[in-house]
XYZ file of C-alpha atoms in Angstrom:
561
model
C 0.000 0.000 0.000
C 3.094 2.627 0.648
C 4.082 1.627 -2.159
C 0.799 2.384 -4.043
C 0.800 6.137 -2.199
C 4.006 6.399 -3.371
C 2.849 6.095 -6.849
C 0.004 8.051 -6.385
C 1.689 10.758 -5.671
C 4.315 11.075 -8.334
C 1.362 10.446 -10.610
C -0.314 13.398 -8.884
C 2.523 15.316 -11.056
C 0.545 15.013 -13.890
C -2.152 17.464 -13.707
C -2.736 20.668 -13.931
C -1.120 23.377 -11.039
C -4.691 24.028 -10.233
C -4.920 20.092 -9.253
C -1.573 19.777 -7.086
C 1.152 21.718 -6.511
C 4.685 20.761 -4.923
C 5.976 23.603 -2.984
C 9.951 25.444 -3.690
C 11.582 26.516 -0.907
C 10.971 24.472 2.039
C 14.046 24.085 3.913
C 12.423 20.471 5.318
C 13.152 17.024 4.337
C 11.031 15.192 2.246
C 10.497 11.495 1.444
C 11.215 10.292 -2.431
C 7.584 10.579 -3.112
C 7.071 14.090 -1.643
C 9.815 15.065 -3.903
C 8.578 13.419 -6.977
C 4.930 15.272 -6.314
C 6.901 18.450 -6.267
C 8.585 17.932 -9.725
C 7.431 20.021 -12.262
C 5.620 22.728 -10.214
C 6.015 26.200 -11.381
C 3.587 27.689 -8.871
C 4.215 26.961 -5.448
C 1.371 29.504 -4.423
C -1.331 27.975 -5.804
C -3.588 25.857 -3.517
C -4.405 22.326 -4.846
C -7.941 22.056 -5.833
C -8.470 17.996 -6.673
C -7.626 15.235 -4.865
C -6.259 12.979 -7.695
C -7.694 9.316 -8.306
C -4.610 7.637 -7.274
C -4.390 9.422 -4.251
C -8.291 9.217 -3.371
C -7.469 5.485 -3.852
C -4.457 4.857 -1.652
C -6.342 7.215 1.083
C -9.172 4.695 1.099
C -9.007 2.035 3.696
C -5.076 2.750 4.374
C -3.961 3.172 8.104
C -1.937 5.709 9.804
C 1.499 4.209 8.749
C 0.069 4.016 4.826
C -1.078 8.133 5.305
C 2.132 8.577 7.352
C 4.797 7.251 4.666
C 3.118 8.996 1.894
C 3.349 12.319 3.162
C 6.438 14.493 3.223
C 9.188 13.179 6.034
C 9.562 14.224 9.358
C 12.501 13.544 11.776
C 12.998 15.812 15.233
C 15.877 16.980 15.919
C 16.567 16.666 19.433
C 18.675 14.199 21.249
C 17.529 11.379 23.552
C 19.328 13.585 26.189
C 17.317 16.663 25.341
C 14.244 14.557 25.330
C 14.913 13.437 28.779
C 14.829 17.479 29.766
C 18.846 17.007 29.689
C 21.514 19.130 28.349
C 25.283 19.771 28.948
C 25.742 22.543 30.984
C 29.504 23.092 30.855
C 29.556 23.684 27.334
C 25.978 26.169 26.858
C 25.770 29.467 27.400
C 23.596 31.010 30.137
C 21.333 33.542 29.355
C 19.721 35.201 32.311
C 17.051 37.480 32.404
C 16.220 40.015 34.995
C 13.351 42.767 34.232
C 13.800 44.473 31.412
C 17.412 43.325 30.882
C 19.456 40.175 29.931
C 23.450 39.419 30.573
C 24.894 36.550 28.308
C 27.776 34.322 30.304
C 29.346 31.584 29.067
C 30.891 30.340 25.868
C 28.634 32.288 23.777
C 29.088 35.544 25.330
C 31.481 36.935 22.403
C 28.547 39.091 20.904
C 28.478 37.966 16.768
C 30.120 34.697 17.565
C 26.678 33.542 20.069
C 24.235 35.790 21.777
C 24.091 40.174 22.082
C 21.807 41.934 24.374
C 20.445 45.254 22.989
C 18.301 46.586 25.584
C 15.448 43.961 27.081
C 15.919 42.108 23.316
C 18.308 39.257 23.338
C 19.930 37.722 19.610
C 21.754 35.001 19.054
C 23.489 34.697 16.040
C 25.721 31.552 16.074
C 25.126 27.544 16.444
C 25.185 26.857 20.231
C 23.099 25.900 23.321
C 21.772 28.431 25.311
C 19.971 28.277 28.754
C 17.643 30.842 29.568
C 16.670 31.659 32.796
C 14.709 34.449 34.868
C 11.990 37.140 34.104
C 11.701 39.000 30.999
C 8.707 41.693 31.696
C 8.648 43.153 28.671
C 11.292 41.483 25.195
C 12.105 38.764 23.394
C 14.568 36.238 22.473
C 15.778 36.977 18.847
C 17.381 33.664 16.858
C 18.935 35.164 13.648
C 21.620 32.543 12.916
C 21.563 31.361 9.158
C 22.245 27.318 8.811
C 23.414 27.157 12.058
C 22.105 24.334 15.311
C 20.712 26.658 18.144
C 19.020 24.819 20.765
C 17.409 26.784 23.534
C 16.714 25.440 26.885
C 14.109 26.827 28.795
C 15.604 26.569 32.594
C 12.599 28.577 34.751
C 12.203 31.594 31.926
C 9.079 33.657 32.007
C 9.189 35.816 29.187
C 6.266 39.066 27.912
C 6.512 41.573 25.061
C 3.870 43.312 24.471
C 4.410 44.175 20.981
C 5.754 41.488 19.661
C 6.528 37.478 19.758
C 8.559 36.001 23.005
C 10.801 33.966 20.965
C 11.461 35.020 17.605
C 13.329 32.218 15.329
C 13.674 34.428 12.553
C 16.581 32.005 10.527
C 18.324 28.978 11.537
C 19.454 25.625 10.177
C 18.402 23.150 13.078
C 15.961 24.647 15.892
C 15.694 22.930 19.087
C 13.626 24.191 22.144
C 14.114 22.093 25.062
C 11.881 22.130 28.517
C 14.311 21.782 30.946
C 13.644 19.050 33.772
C 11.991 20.147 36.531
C 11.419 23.691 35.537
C 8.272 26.068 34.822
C 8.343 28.218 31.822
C 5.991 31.097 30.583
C 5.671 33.163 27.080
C 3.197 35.645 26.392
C 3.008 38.438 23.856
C 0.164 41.338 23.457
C -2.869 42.016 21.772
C -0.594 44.466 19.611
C 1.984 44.354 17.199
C 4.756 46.672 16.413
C 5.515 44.367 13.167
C 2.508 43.397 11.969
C 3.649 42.975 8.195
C 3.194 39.946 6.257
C 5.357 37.126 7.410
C 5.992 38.777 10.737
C 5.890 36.895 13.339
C 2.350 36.217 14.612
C 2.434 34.025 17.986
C 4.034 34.451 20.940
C 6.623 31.349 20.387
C 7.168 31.710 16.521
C 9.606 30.119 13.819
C 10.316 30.515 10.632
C 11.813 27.228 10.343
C 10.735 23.363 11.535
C 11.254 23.641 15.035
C 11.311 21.093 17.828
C 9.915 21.125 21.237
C 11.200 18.396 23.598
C 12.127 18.059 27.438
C 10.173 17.072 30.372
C 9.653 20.400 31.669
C 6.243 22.622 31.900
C 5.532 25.329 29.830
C 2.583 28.105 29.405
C 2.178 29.918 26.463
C -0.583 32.798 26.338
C -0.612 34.085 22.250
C -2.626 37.589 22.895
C -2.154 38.483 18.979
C -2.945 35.562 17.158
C -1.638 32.275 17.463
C 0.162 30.615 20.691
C 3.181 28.374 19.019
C 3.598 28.601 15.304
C 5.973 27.839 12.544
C 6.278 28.572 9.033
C 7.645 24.841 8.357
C 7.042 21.935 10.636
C 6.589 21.904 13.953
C 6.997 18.668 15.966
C 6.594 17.717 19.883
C 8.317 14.730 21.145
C 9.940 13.921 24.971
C 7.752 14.260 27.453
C 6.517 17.724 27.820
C 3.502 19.596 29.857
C 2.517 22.183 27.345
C -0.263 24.438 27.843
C -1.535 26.953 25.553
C -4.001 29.376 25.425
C -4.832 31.504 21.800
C -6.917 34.413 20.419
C -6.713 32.760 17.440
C -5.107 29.345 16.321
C -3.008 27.570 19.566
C -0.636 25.543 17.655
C 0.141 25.530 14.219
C 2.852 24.271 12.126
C 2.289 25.270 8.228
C 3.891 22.155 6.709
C 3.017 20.191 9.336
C 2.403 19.824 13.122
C 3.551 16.073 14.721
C 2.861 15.536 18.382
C 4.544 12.525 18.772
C 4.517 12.948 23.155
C 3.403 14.587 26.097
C 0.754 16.399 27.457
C -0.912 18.949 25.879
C -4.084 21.017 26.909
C -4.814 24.262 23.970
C -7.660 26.854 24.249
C -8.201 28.409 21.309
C -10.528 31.419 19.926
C -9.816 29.848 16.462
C -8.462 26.350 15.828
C -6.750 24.032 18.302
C -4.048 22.141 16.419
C -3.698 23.239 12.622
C -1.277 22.457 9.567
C -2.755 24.693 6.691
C -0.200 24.031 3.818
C -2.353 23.379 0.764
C -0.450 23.744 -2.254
C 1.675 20.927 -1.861
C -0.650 17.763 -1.121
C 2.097 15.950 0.816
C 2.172 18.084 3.284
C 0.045 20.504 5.654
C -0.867 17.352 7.689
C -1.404 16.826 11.482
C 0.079 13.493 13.548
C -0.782 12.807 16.169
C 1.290 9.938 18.737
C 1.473 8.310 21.851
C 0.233 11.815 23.712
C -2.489 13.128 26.330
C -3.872 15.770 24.257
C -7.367 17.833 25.270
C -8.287 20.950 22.702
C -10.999 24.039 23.776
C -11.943 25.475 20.046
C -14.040 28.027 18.810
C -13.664 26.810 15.721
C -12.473 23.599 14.826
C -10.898 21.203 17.253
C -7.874 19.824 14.828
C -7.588 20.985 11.020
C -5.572 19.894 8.426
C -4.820 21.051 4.664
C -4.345 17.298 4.056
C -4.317 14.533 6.675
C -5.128 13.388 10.165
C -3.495 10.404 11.240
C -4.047 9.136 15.567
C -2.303 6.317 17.160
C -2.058 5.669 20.476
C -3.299 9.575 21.389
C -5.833 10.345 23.908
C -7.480 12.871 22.339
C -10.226 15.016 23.979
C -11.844 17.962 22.098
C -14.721 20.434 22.922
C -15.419 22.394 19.404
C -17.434 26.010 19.172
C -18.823 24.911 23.104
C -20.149 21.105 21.827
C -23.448 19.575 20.675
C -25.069 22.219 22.979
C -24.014 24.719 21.012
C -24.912 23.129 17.846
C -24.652 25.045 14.246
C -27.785 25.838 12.225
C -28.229 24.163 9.411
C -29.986 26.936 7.719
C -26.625 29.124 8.003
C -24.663 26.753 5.879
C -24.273 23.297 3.862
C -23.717 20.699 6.012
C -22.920 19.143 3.440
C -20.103 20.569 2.162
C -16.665 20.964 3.906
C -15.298 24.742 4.371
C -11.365 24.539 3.873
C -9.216 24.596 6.480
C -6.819 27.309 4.585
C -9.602 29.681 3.861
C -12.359 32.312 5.479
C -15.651 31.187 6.663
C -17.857 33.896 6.947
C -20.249 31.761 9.220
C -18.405 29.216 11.672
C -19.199 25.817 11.658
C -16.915 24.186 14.601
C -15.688 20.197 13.721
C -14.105 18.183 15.584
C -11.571 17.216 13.186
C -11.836 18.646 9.793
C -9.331 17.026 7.202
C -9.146 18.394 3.088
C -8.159 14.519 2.251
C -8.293 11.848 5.462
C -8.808 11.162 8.924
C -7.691 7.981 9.809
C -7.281 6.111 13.274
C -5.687 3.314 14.219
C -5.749 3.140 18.135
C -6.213 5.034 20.987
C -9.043 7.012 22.556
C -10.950 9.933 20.764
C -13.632 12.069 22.445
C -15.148 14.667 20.601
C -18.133 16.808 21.576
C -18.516 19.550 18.856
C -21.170 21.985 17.287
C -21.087 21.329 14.007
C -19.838 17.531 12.561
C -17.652 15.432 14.465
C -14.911 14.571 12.184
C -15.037 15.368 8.495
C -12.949 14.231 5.617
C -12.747 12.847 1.817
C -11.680 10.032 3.232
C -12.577 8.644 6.533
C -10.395 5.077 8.467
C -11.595 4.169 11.754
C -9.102 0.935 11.992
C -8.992 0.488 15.764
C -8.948 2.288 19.019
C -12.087 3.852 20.298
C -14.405 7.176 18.581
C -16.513 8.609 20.357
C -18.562 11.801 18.491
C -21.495 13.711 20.394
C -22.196 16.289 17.539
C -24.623 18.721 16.398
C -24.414 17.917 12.754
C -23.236 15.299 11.213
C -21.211 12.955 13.549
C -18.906 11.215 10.885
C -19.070 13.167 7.461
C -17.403 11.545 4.704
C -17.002 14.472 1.958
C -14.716 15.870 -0.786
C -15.810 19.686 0.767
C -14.548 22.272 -1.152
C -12.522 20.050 -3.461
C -13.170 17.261 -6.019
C -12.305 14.208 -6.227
C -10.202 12.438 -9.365
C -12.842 10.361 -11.596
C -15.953 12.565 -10.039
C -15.637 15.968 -10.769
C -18.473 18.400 -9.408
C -21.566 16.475 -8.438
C -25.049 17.076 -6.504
C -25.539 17.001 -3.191
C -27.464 13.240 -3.954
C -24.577 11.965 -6.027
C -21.345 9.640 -4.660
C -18.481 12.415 -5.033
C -16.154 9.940 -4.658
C -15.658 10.246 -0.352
C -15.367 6.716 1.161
C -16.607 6.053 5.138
C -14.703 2.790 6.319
C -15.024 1.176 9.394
C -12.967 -1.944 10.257
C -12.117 -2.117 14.099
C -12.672 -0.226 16.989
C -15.573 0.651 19.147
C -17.249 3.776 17.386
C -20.150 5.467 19.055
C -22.048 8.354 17.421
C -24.834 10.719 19.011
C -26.071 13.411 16.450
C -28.226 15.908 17.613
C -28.972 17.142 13.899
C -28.451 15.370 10.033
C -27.126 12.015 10.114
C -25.176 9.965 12.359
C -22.670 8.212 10.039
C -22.564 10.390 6.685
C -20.911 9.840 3.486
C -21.613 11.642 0.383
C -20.102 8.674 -1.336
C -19.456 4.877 -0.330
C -19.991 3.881 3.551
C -17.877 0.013 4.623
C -18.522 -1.170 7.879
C -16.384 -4.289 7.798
C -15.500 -4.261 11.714
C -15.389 -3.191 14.769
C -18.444 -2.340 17.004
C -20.239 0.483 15.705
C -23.621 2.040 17.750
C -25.300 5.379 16.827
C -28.370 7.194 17.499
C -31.171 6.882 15.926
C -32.552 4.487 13.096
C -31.852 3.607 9.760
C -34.190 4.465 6.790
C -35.775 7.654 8.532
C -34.872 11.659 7.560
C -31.587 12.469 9.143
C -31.130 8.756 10.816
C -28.442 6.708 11.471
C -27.002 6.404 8.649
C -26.769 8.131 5.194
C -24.102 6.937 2.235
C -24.842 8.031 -1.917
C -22.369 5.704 -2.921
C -21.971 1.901 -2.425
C -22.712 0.947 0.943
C -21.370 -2.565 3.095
C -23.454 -1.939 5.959
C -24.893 -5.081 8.457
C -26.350 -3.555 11.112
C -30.454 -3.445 12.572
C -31.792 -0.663 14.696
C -32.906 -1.461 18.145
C -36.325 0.914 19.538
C -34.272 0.907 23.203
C -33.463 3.993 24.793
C -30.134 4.912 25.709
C -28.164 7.308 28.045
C -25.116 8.694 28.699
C -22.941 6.283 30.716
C -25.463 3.426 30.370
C -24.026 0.019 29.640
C -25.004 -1.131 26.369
C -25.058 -5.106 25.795
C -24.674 -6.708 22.452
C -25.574 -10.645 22.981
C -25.810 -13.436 20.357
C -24.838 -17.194 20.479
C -21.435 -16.610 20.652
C -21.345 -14.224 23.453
C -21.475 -10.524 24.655
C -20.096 -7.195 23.514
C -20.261 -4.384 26.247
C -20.459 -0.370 26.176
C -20.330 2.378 27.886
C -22.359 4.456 26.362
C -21.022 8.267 25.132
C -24.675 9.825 24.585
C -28.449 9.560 25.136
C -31.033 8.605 22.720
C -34.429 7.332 22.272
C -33.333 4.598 20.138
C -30.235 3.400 18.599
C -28.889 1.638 15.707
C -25.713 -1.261 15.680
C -23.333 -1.960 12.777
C -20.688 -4.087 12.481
C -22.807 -7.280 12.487
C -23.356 -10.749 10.794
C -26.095 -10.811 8.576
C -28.758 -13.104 9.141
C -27.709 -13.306 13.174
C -29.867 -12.549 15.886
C -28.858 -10.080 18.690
C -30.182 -9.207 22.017
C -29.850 -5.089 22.520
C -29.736 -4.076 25.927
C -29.293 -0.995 27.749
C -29.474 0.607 31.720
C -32.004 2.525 30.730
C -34.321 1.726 27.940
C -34.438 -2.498 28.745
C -34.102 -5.046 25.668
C -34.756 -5.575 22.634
C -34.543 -8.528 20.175
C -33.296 -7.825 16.410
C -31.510 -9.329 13.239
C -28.801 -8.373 11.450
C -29.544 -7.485 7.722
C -27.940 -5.635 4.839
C -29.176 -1.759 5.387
C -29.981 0.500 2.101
C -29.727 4.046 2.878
C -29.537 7.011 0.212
C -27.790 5.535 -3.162
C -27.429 2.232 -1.799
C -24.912 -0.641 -3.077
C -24.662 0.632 -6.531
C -26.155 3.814 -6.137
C -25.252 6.767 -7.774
C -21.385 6.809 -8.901
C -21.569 3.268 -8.336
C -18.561 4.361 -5.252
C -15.673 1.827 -4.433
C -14.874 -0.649 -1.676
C -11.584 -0.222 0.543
C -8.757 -1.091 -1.524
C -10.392 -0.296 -4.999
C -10.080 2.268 -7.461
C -12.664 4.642 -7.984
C -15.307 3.721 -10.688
C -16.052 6.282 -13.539
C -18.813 8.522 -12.865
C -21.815 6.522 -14.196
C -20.288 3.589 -14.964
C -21.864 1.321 -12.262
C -18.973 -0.675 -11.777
């Protein structure tokens, strides 16, 4: 299957600019097949527009480490030491701040050849390690050090300006930020900006190149302009931080990409919680998420990616525009439809996760209570681990949104755009408070995995919707649920149990053998008795666009096949 992406992607190169772009410029790494996308593209500014067929088809029933390999390549760049919160002390320089001033001590004092101080702003300007320590009240830390390895370590530092970013990494070859074991660390900038020209830095920890955050140290970051931690590359998290950060508008962001491989993470954000927004090169502006405690406070969407989502192992807790409670009015936009994560949305419509090409899980544990869908993408995996969506729209929406899809083109609202739903392992609980539970505005596969949603099949915004192809075994059971009932799934061979994530008067199970009988039980509603058949809903197997099955190409518009 990597192999397939891989090929899918240097195919890519084929169409049009409009279609896919590769993008000049980026000082990251990339993997053979991010480079072969990027051969051939004039116009690195222009945002991709069409997911192309090969890549619609490798996205479609892959896993994380399928997504993962075809996407550009990402390696931090700290040390096991410096993951540990560790560094070597008798070789840095120290950096200590006090007020509105800074002294520099240490093998880097020399001015040009490591770090000036010009008044409460501090630059360093040559390949080093540098521990900072103290109380800036009102400056910043300045890293203008072309090609060069500058790692900070943040030792106790509390830094403010009010006018500008914290930290600054303006240039550098290899940027390295660790949290220093054992210590607390603050940055915070203002509502204002003395720069606030295009490319200037926008958040109160900011880089223009792929930084790294590592350590096992705390640290607060409070982004009064715009964003909290941002970088015009990648951005990756790895060691074992505590990172919390609260932003007026996005909380963390890395354009190219944003990896949180580690730690523990809590955002609160007045736009979007985690974000990777590159769209013109379709191998990156992706977000990947690892073995990390994670919980995100959105007013707009939870996690959002140009490209891809990928979770394993993460425990992943979002609240999106204040939850189901707060859930979006259809009538103010098409629910249908998915706004991009790069662009404007004059009305907001809060998702959990929103991804331009695929969400895809593979383990772990997912929460996600938000006012508009749950998790929306062209191409939806649910492989393992455990979803659970309370949503006010859509829970899972399977939709090519504001782009098209290779082989499909524009289509209807009632026609397979080519999006594929698949299900194959997990537990996967759904409660919609408006639309459908499980939507796909192309093909829907439940193939594993223990799927239960609210609501029934066959009725106006039910259980389940799909205009594509549809593998779906499943009955609907009339037995009230609520929140933190357990839910019982009996047949001959045994007993599946729940805990359930939402209330309901009745409920619907997928995931079943056809033609078995099953016992549905709840706290709450009692029991009832049902059998497992093959459910139609919207275009039904061979419905409109005729859709595709995990693994397949996508059939021609029309063709049925």
């Amino acid at each position: 299957m990597a192999a397939l992406a891989c090929a899918a992607l240097v195919a890519a190169c084929g169409t049009s600019a409009a279609s896919i772009t590769g993008a000049s410029g980026s000082s990251g790494s990339t993997s053979s097949h991010s480079s072969g996308a990027a051969v051939g593209a004039d116009s690195s500014t222009t945002a991709w527009t069409e997911i192309p067929a090969e890549t619609a088809s490798a996205s479609t029933g892959a896993t994380a480490a399928m997504i993962n390999s075809a996407n550009a390549e990402v390696a931090a760049d700290s040390t096991a030491a410096e993951d540990a919160g560790g560094y070597d002390a008798s070789s840095a320089t120290a950096i200590t701040l006090s007020g509105t001033s800074a002294s520099v001590s240490g093998s880097g004092a020399s001015g040009s050849a490591g770090a000036s101080v010009d008044g409460s702003t501090v630059t360093i300007s040559a390949a080093g390690t540098y521990v900072v320590s103290g109380e800036l009240t009102d400056g910043e830390i300045i890293v203008a050090a072309p090609d060069a390895d500058v790692r900070l370590v943040l030792a106790g530092a509390t830094i403010t300006n009010a006018d500008g970013a914290a930290i600054d990494i303006q240039d550098a070859g290899t940027a390295v930020i660790t949290l220093a074991s054992g210590t607390t660390n603050s940055l915070s900038d203002g509502a204002a900006r003395a720069d606030a020209s295009d490319g200037a830095a926008d958040a109160a920890l900011f880089s223009s190149d792929t930084l790294t955050i590592t350590g096992t140290g705390g640290l607060t970051v409070n982004g009064g302009y715009q964003d909290g931690i941002a970088s015009k590359n990648g951005l990756i998290v790895t060691g074992a931080p505590t990172i919390n950060v609260t932003a007026a508008d996005d909380a963390i962001r890395g354009k190219d990409y944003l990896v949180i491989n580690s730690g523990t993470i809590t955002v609160s954000a007045g736009g979007d919680g985690l974000k990777s927004n590159e769209d013109n090169d379709i191998t990156k502006g992706f977000v990947r998420l690892g073995a990390a405690t994670i919980t995100v406070t959105s007013a707009d969407d939870g996690v959002a990616a140009a490209t891809d989502v990928t979770v394993e192992s993460t425990t992943l807790q979002i609240t999106a525009g204040g939850g189901q409670a707060n859930a979006v009015d259809e009538g103010k936009g098409d629910p249908g439809r998915q706004r991009s994560s790069s662009s404007e949305a004059t009305t907001p419509s809060p998702k959990g996760i929103n991804a331009g090409v695929s969400f895809t899980q593979d383990s772990g544990a997912v929460t996600i209570d938000a006012a508009d869908e749950g998790a929306q993408a062209a191409f939806v995996n649910i492989n393992g681990g455990a979803l659970r969506i309370t949503s006010g729209d859509d829970g899972i929406n399977a939709s090519s949104g504001d782009h098209t899809i290779g082989g499909y083109g524009e289509v209807d609202s009632e026609s397979d755009d080519g999006s594929v739903l698949t299900i194959s392992g997990g537990e996967v609980q759904v409660g919609n408070a408006g639309s459908d539970g499980l939507d796909s505005n192309g093909s829907a596969h439940v193939t594993g995995g223990t799927v239960l949603v609210s609501g029934s099949v066959g009725s106006m915004d039910g259980a389940v919707d799909a205009n594509g192809e549809t593998t779906l075994v499943g009955a609907s059971a009339a037995t009230a649920i609520a929140t933190g009932d357990a839910v019982t799934l009996t047949d001959s061979s045994g007993t599946t149990t729940m805990r359930a994530a939402f209330s309901a008067p009745s409920v619907t199970v997928l995931g079943l053998s056809e033609g078995t009988t099953y016992t549905v039980s709840t706290t709450s509603g009692g029991s009832a008795s049902v059998t497992a058949t093959a459910l139609t809903t919207g275009g039904g197997p061979g419905g409109p666009g005729g859709g595709r099955a995990p693994g397949n190409a996508p059939a021609a518009p029309g063709s049925g096949s």
